[in-house]
Coordinates of C-alpha atoms in Angstrom, one line a residue:
X60 CA -78.4 -14.6 39.6
X61 CA -76.8 -15.2 36.2
X62 CA -74.4 -12.8 34.4
X63 CA -72.0 -13.4 31.7
X64 CA -69.6 -11.0 33.3
X65 CA -69.0 -10.5 37.0
X66 CA -66.7 -7.6 38.1
X67 CA -65.2 -7.2 41.5
X68 CA -64.5 -3.6 42.4
X69 CA -66.1 -0.4 41.2
X70 CA -62.9 1.7 40.7
X71 CA -61.8 3.0 37.3
X72 CA -60.7 -0.4 36.1
X73 CA -64.0 -2.1 36.8
X74 CA -66.1 0.8 35.6
X75 CA -64.2 1.2 32.3
X76 CA -64.5 -2.5 31.4
X77 CA -68.1 -2.6 32.5
X78 CA -69.0 0.3 30.3
X79 CA -67.3 -1.2 27.3
X80 CA -69.0 -4.6 27.8
X81 CA -72.5 -3.0 28.2
X82 CA -72.1 -0.4 25.4
X83 CA -70.3 -2.5 22.7
X84 CA -71.4 -6.1 23.5
X85 CA -74.8 -5.2 24.9
X86 CA -74.2 -7.8 27.7
X87 CA -75.3 -7.6 31.3
X88 CA -72.7 -6.9 33.9
X89 CA -72.8 -7.2 37.7
X90 CA -70.3 -5.1 39.7
X91 CA -69.7 -6.0 43.4
X92 CA -68.1 -3.2 45.5
X93 CA -67.3 -3.5 49.2
X94 CA -67.3 0.3 49.7
X95 CA -70.4 2.4 49.9
X96 CA -69.6 4.2 46.6
X97 CA -68.3 3.8 43.1
X98 CA -65.1 5.4 41.7
X99 CA -62.6 3.8 44.0
X100 CA -60.0 6.3 45.2
X101 CA -61.0 9.0 42.7
X102 CA -64.3 9.4 44.6
X103 CA -65.2 12.9 45.4
X104 CA -68.1 14.5 47.3
X105 CA -69.4 17.8 48.7
X106 CA -68.6 18.4 52.4
X107 CA -71.0 20.1 54.8
X108 CA -69.6 23.5 53.8
X109 CA -70.4 22.9 50.2
X110 CA -66.8 22.4 49.1
X111 CA -66.1 19.6 46.6
X112 CA -63.3 17.5 48.1
X113 CA -61.5 14.4 46.8
X114 CA -62.0 12.0 49.7
X115 CA -58.9 10.0 49.0
X116 CA -56.5 12.8 48.3
X117 CA -55.8 14.9 45.2
X118 CA -56.3 13.3 41.8
X119 CA -55.5 15.2 38.6
X120 CA -56.2 13.7 35.2
X121 CA -53.1 13.9 33.0
X122 CA -52.2 11.7 30.0
X123 CA -50.4 11.5 26.7
X124 CA -52.8 8.8 25.6
X125 CA -55.3 10.4 23.2
X126 CA -57.4 7.2 23.3
X127 CA -57.9 7.6 27.1
X128 CA -58.6 11.3 26.9
X129 CA -61.2 10.8 24.1
X130 CA -62.8 7.9 25.9
X131 CA -63.3 9.7 29.2
X132 CA -64.4 12.9 27.5
X133 CA -67.6 11.0 26.6
X134 CA -68.5 11.2 30.2
X135 CA -67.3 14.6 31.3
X136 CA -66.3 18.1 30.3
X137 CA -63.0 19.2 31.6
X138 CA -61.8 22.2 33.6
X139 CA -58.4 23.0 32.1
X140 CA -55.9 22.7 34.9
X141 CA -52.1 22.6 35.0
X142 CA -50.8 21.3 38.3
X143 CA -48.2 23.2 40.4
X144 CA -46.6 21.8 43.6
X145 CA -44.4 23.6 46.1
X146 CA -42.2 21.9 48.6
X147 CA -41.6 23.5 52.0
X148 CA -37.8 23.3 52.7
X149 CA -35.6 25.5 54.9
X150 CA -38.5 27.9 55.5
X151 CA -38.9 28.4 51.7
X152 CA -41.5 27.1 49.2
X153 CA -39.7 25.8 46.2
X154 CA -41.1 24.3 43.0
X155 CA -41.4 20.6 42.5
X156 CA -40.3 18.8 40.2
X157 CA -36.8 20.3 40.4
X158 CA -36.1 23.0 37.8
X159 CA -33.8 26.0 37.6
X160 CA -36.1 28.0 39.9
X161 CA -35.9 25.2 42.6
X162 CA -32.1 25.3 42.8
X163 CA -31.9 29.1 42.6
X164 CA -34.5 29.6 45.4
X165 CA -33.2 26.8 47.6
X166 CA -29.5 27.8 47.4
X167 CA -29.8 31.6 46.7
X168 CA -28.2 31.2 43.3
X169 CA -28.8 32.8 39.9
X170 CA -28.1 29.9 37.6
X171 CA -29.0 29.6 34.0
X172 CA -29.5 26.3 32.2
X173 CA -25.7 25.7 31.7
X174 CA -25.0 26.8 35.2
X175 CA -27.6 24.4 36.6
X176 CA -26.2 21.5 34.5
X177 CA -22.7 22.2 35.9
X178 CA -24.0 22.6 39.4
X179 CA -25.9 19.2 39.3
X180 CA -22.9 17.5 37.7
X181 CA -20.7 18.5 40.7
X182 CA -23.3 17.3 43.2
X183 CA -23.9 13.8 41.7
X184 CA -22.7 10.7 43.6
X185 CA -20.9 8.1 41.6
X186 CA -23.1 5.0 42.1
X187 CA -21.7 1.9 40.3
X188 CA -24.9 -0.1 40.3
X189 CA -28.3 1.5 40.8
X190 CA -30.5 -0.9 42.8
X191 CA -32.6 1.3 45.1
X192 CA -34.6 4.5 45.0
X193 CA -31.8 6.1 47.2
X194 CA -29.3 5.2 44.5
X195 CA -31.4 6.9 41.9
X196 CA -31.6 10.2 43.7
X197 CA -28.0 10.3 44.7
X198 CA -26.8 9.4 41.2
X199 CA -29.0 12.1 39.6
X200 CA -29.0 14.8 42.2
X201 CA -26.5 14.3 44.9
X202 CA -26.6 14.1 48.7
X203 CA -27.8 17.5 49.7
X204 CA -30.8 17.5 47.3
X205 CA -31.6 14.0 48.5
X206 CA -31.5 15.0 52.2
X207 CA -33.6 18.2 51.7
X208 CA -36.3 17.0 49.3
X209 CA -36.5 13.2 49.2
X210 CA -35.0 11.4 52.2
X211 CA -37.6 12.3 54.9
X212 CA -40.5 12.6 52.5
X213 CA -39.9 9.0 51.3
X214 CA -39.6 7.7 54.8
X215 CA -42.9 9.4 55.8
X216 CA -44.6 8.2 52.6
X217 CA -43.5 4.6 52.7
X218 CA -42.5 4.0 56.3
X219 CA -39.0 2.9 55.3
X220 CA -35.8 4.3 53.9
X221 CA -35.4 4.9 50.1
X222 CA -32.5 2.5 50.3
X223 CA -35.1 -0.3 50.9
X224 CA -37.4 0.6 48.0
X225 CA -37.1 -0.6 44.5
X226 CA -35.5 1.8 42.1
X227 CA -38.7 2.0 40.1
X228 CA -40.3 4.0 42.9
X229 CA -38.1 6.9 41.8
X230 CA -37.1 5.6 38.5
X231 CA -36.2 9.0 37.1
X232 CA -35.7 12.3 38.9
X233 CA -37.5 14.8 36.7
X234 CA -34.8 17.5 36.5
X235 CA -35.7 20.3 34.2
X236 CA -33.0 22.6 33.0
X237 CA -35.5 25.4 32.4
X238 CA -38.0 27.5 34.3
X239 CA -41.0 25.2 33.8
X240 CA -42.7 24.8 37.2
X241 CA -45.7 22.7 36.0
X242 CA -45.8 19.3 37.7
X243 CA -46.9 17.3 34.7
X244 CA -45.8 17.6 31.0
X245 CA -48.7 15.6 29.5
X246 CA -50.6 16.7 26.5
X247 CA -54.0 16.4 28.1
X248 CA -54.6 17.7 31.7
X249 CA -57.7 18.6 33.6
X250 CA -60.3 18.1 36.3
X251 CA -63.8 16.7 35.5
X252 CA -66.1 19.7 35.4
X253 CA -68.6 18.2 37.8
X254 CA -66.1 16.0 39.6
X255 CA -64.8 12.5 39.3
X256 CA -67.9 10.9 40.9
X257 CA -70.2 12.5 38.4
X258 CA -67.9 11.2 35.6
X259 CA -68.0 7.7 37.0
X260 CA -71.8 7.8 37.3
X261 CA -72.0 8.6 33.6
X262 CA -69.7 5.6 32.8
X263 CA -72.2 3.1 34.3
X264 CA -75.4 4.8 33.3
X265 CA -76.8 1.7 31.5
X266 CA -79.6 -0.7 32.3
X267 CA -77.1 -3.4 31.4
X268 CA -75.0 -2.6 34.5
X269 CA -76.0 -3.6 38.0
X270 CA -74.0 -2.4 41.0
X271 CA -74.1 -3.9 44.4
X272 CA -72.4 -1.8 47.1
X273 CA -71.3 -2.5 50.7
X274 CA -70.7 -6.1 49.8
X275 CA -67.7 -8.4 50.0
X276 CA -67.8 -10.5 46.8
X277 CA -66.9 -13.7 48.7
X278 CA -70.2 -13.4 50.7
X279 CA -72.3 -13.8 47.6
X280 CA -70.2 -15.2 44.8
X281 CA -71.6 -18.7 45.3
X282 CA -75.0 -17.4 44.5
X283 CA -74.0 -16.0 41.1
X284 CA -73.6 -17.8 37.8
X285 CA -71.1 -16.2 35.6
X286 CA -68.8 -17.0 32.7
X287 CA -66.0 -14.5 33.1
X288 CA -64.7 -12.9 36.4
X289 CA -62.9 -9.5 36.2
X290 CA -61.1 -9.0 39.5
X291 CA -59.7 -5.6 40.6
X292 CA -59.2 -6.2 44.4
X293 CA -56.2 -7.2 46.4
X294 CA -54.6 -10.3 44.9
X295 CA -53.6 -11.9 48.2
X296 CA -57.2 -11.7 49.4
X297 CA -58.4 -13.4 46.2
X298 CA -56.1 -16.4 46.9
X299 CA -56.9 -16.4 50.6
X300 CA -53.4 -15.3 51.5
X301 CA -52.0 -18.7 50.5
X302 CA -48.5 -17.2 50.0
X303 CA -48.8 -14.7 52.8
X304 CA -50.2 -11.2 53.0
X305 CA -48.9 -8.5 50.7
X306 CA -48.3 -5.1 52.1
X307 CA -50.1 -2.0 50.9
X308 CA -49.4 1.6 52.0
X309 CA -52.5 3.4 53.2
X310 CA -53.4 7.1 53.8
X311 CA -55.3 8.8 56.6
X312 CA -56.9 12.1 55.6
X313 CA -57.7 15.0 57.9
X314 CA -59.8 17.8 56.5
X315 CA -60.0 21.3 57.9
X316 CA -62.3 24.2 56.7
X317 CA -61.4 27.8 57.1
X318 CA -63.5 31.0 56.8
X319 CA -61.3 32.5 54.1
X320 CA -61.1 32.3 50.4
X321 CA -57.6 30.9 50.1
X322 CA -55.3 28.9 52.4
X323 CA -52.1 28.5 50.3
X324 CA -50.8 29.7 47.0
X325 CA -51.1 26.4 45.0
X326 CA -53.2 23.3 45.2
X327 CA -50.6 21.1 46.8
X328 CA -47.7 21.9 49.2
X329 CA -45.3 19.1 50.2
X330 CA -43.8 18.9 53.7
X331 CA -40.8 16.6 53.4
X332 CA -39.1 17.5 56.6
X333 CA -41.7 19.0 58.9
X334 CA -44.8 17.5 60.6
X335 CA -46.1 13.9 60.4
X336 CA -48.2 14.5 57.3
X337 CA -46.7 14.6 53.8
X338 CA -48.7 17.3 52.1
X339 CA -51.6 19.7 52.2
X340 CA -54.1 19.9 49.4
X341 CA -56.5 22.9 48.9
X342 CA -59.3 21.6 46.7
X343 CA -60.7 24.9 45.5
X344 CA -57.3 25.4 43.7
X345 CA -58.1 22.2 41.7
X346 CA -61.8 22.6 41.0
X347 CA -61.9 26.4 40.7
X348 CA -64.9 26.4 42.9
X349 CA -66.0 29.8 44.2
X350 CA -66.7 30.1 48.0
X351 CA -65.8 32.4 50.9
X352 CA -64.6 29.2 52.7
X353 CA -61.9 26.8 51.8
X354 CA -61.2 23.2 52.7
X355 CA -57.7 21.7 53.0
X356 CA -56.7 18.0 53.5
X357 CA -53.6 16.7 55.3
X358 CA -52.3 13.2 54.4
X359 CA -50.8 10.8 57.0
X360 CA -49.4 7.6 55.5
X361 CA -49.7 4.4 57.3
X362 CA -50.5 0.7 57.0
X363 CA -54.2 0.6 58.2
X364 CA -57.1 1.5 56.0
X365 CA -58.0 1.3 52.4
X366 CA -54.9 0.2 50.4
X367 CA -53.6 2.9 48.1
X368 CA -50.1 1.8 47.0
X369 CA -48.4 -1.6 46.6
X370 CA -45.4 -1.8 48.8
X371 CA -42.3 -1.9 46.5
X372 CA -39.7 -3.7 48.5
X373 CA -38.0 -6.8 47.3
X374 CA -39.7 -9.0 50.0
X375 CA -43.2 -8.1 48.8
X376 CA -42.4 -7.9 45.1
X377 CA -41.0 -11.4 45.3
X378 CA -44.0 -12.6 47.2
X379 CA -46.3 -11.2 44.5
X380 CA -44.5 -13.2 41.9
X381 CA -45.7 -16.3 43.7
X382 CA -49.3 -15.1 43.3
X383 CA -48.5 -14.1 39.7
X384 CA -47.7 -17.8 38.8
X385 CA -51.2 -18.7 39.9
X386 CA -52.8 -15.8 38.1
X387 CA -51.2 -16.8 34.8
X388 CA -52.8 -20.2 35.1
X389 CA -56.3 -19.0 35.5
X390 CA -59.0 -19.4 32.8
X391 CA -61.9 -17.0 32.5
X392 CA -60.4 -14.6 35.1
X393 CA -59.0 -11.2 34.2
X394 CA -57.0 -9.3 36.8
X395 CA -56.9 -5.5 36.5
X396 CA -55.6 -2.5 38.4
X397 CA -53.2 -1.5 41.2
X398 CA -54.3 -4.0 43.8
X399 CA -54.8 -7.1 41.6
X400 CA -51.6 -6.5 39.7
X401 CA -49.6 -5.2 42.7
X402 CA -48.4 -2.3 40.5
X403 CA -48.6 1.5 40.8
X404 CA -50.7 2.9 38.0
X405 CA -51.7 6.5 37.3
X406 CA -55.4 6.8 36.5
X407 CA -54.9 7.1 32.8
X408 CA -52.9 3.9 32.6
X409 CA -55.6 2.2 34.7
X410 CA -58.2 3.2 32.1
X411 CA -55.8 2.2 29.2
X412 CA -55.2 -1.2 30.8
X413 CA -58.9 -1.8 31.1
X414 CA -59.6 -0.7 27.5
X415 CA -56.8 -3.0 26.3
X416 CA -58.2 -5.9 28.3
X417 CA -61.6 -5.4 26.8
X418 CA -60.2 -5.4 23.2
X419 CA -57.8 -8.3 23.7
X420 CA -59.4 -10.5 26.2
X421 CA -63.1 -10.0 25.9
X422 CA -64.1 -8.5 22.5
X423 CA -61.7 -10.7 20.6
X424 CA -63.0 -14.0 22.1

């Protein structure tokens, strides 16, 4: 087999750059994907009860990048959707991110904007040098807010204390000194009308793009002639773990279907202090699907399964830098995405990064 471009991974990074190569350069592309489907972690499917679920947890498209919105809008119509999240604390459901309503409901107060600013100012902890995610929260919100909303949630999500996590994990606590309870403030927000998988199918609907599923690229790469490799998988695996394994946080998903139209008041409810799972998603609240049944999904973080998040402790960030030195020396290899760059990206920035790589590293050559 001979291809000018070989792509490892059929997530949003790989699909975006494959689409651009095929549509703008009219070149053939081969995508090798180890899973049984395209779309990576945005993959969605209908369950046996006819409910469209997002198999790897909730994904909401949101961006301020008009370029990304316009690009993806070629492949889908959008259901307008503004995300709301509640957090279960002290037997109350309070809005997240934190706003005036959160503080008032949590502490039985009646603060206005000025009152909230004064209240927060009195709660803050004086941190001389912010190094960790715990420092970030304490310096911005104080100890009680940290204990109620962040401490246990972070430990469940990451399997370690916030004091061991890089400050970038919670680089800024989004305090809103108003009554805005929307989770995102981006200009463009929505859910693909027919789902993310349908959108991804449209992205690679070209006779120039061939996709091989259920295949580890290392098993067949010696049989393929190619000029440029675009790699979106785990970077430690690419280099055969020569500097040791990097750690990735994973998620285990448990779905339950109920014979009722609604399970909870919003799409996502966080459980920072109760249960072993971190949150419950009710998918009909995202997709606006009509059914007399509803499906929810509970998320249990761990270290076994499909990698979802790079593990942002100093040990592993330093280890990645060893791999990065080798990456920077490569010719005709482009590394893209969360796993290859060991960096947390929202989906819009994954697409933006792939669009930029096409323009700057492929089209410009």
